[in-house]
C-alpha positions as a printed Julia matrix, in Angstrom:
104×3 Matrix{Float64}:
  -5.88   22.13    3.88
  -3.01   22.99    1.53
  -0.63   20.81    3.56
  -3.04   17.87    3.34
  -3.46   18.42   -0.4
   0.28   18.49   -1.09
   1.04   15.56    1.22
  -1.8    13.47   -0.21
  -0.76   14.12   -3.8
   2.85   13.25   -2.99
   1.82    9.92   -1.49
  -0.57    9.26   -4.37
   2.4     9.65   -6.74
   4.35    7.22   -4.55
   1.44    4.78   -4.75
   1.39    5.18   -8.54
   5.05    4.11   -8.6
   4.18    1.09   -6.45
   1.43    0.18   -8.92
   3.81    0.49  -11.89
   6.49   -1.64  -10.2
   4.67   -3.51   -7.42
   7.6    -5.76   -6.49
   9.93   -2.85   -5.7
  10.1    -3.63   -1.98
  11.99   -0.44   -0.94
   9.37    1.71   -2.71
   6.58   -0.23   -1.04
   8.18    0.15    2.38
   8.97    3.83    1.86
   5.39    4.54    0.85
   4.06    2.8     3.95
   6.47    4.73    6.17
   5.37    8.07    4.72
   1.69    7.16    5.22
   2.42    6.21    8.83
   4.17    9.55    9.34
   1.19   11.4     7.87
  -1.0     9.72   10.45
   1.03   11.35   13.21
   0.15   14.83   11.97
  -2.85   16.66   13.39
  -4.85   16.62   10.15
  -7.28   14.38    8.36
  -5.9    12.82    5.18
  -8.16   11.57    2.42
  -6.88    8.06    1.64
  -9.48    7.28   -1.02
  -7.2     7.48   -4.08
  -4.33    5.71   -2.28
  -6.73    2.95   -1.29
  -7.9     2.6    -4.9
  -4.33    2.25   -6.1
  -3.59   -0.31   -3.37
  -6.65   -2.31   -4.4
  -5.62   -2.26   -8.08
  -2.09   -3.3    -7.11
  -3.53   -6.17   -5.1
  -5.27   -7.46   -8.22
  -2.14   -7.37  -10.37
   0.5    -8.57   -7.89
  -0.79  -10.25   -4.73
  -1.81  -13.64   -6.16
   1.52  -13.99   -7.96
   3.43  -13.15   -4.77
   1.29  -15.56   -2.78
   2.04  -18.43   -5.2
   5.74  -17.65   -5.16
   5.76  -17.4    -1.38
   4.06  -20.78   -1.02
   6.74  -22.21   -3.31
   9.43  -21.02   -0.89
  10.34  -17.62   -2.36
  11.49  -15.55    0.63
  11.46  -12.29   -1.33
   7.81  -12.87   -2.2
   7.04  -13.62    1.46
   8.75  -10.39    2.51
   6.77   -8.51   -0.14
   3.49   -9.97    1.14
   4.32   -8.9     4.7
   5.13   -5.37    3.57
   2.07   -5.2     1.31
  -0.1    -6.17    4.28
   1.55   -3.48    6.41
   0.78   -0.93    3.7
  -2.82   -2.12    3.65
  -3.05   -1.7     7.42
  -1.59    1.8     7.15
  -4.29    2.58    4.58
  -6.88    1.26    7.06
  -8.03   -1.76    5.08
  -9.72   -4.75    6.67
  -7.16   -7.15    5.21
  -8.97  -10.45    5.89
 -11.91   -9.03    3.94
  -9.9    -8.18    0.81
  -6.73  -10.3     0.66
  -6.86  -14.02   -0.08
  -5.34  -15.99    2.79
  -4.78  -12.84    4.85
  -5.02  -13.0     8.58
  -5.37  -10.13   10.95
  -1.86  -10.78   12.32
């Protein structure tokens, strides 16, 4: 339980950094990678707070990135792809929450 607590709080801090600077692609990717590593461990992780932060980040950054991507911004398109991967790692049903998201 202590390992889960420490790991979860570490990733929650990483998610807080993503929320504060949502377009920091390396931070976004690093957070996703750590979450995916946690899923390999034989323990249940409570993703509730991380999911809340993801959802808040979606509301402040996703629409802007989507508009920029549609205008040809490759960095925004890369961000959207990574943001979706983070959402999948956090076990979200992306088509249900992200505008113009597909399951692929």
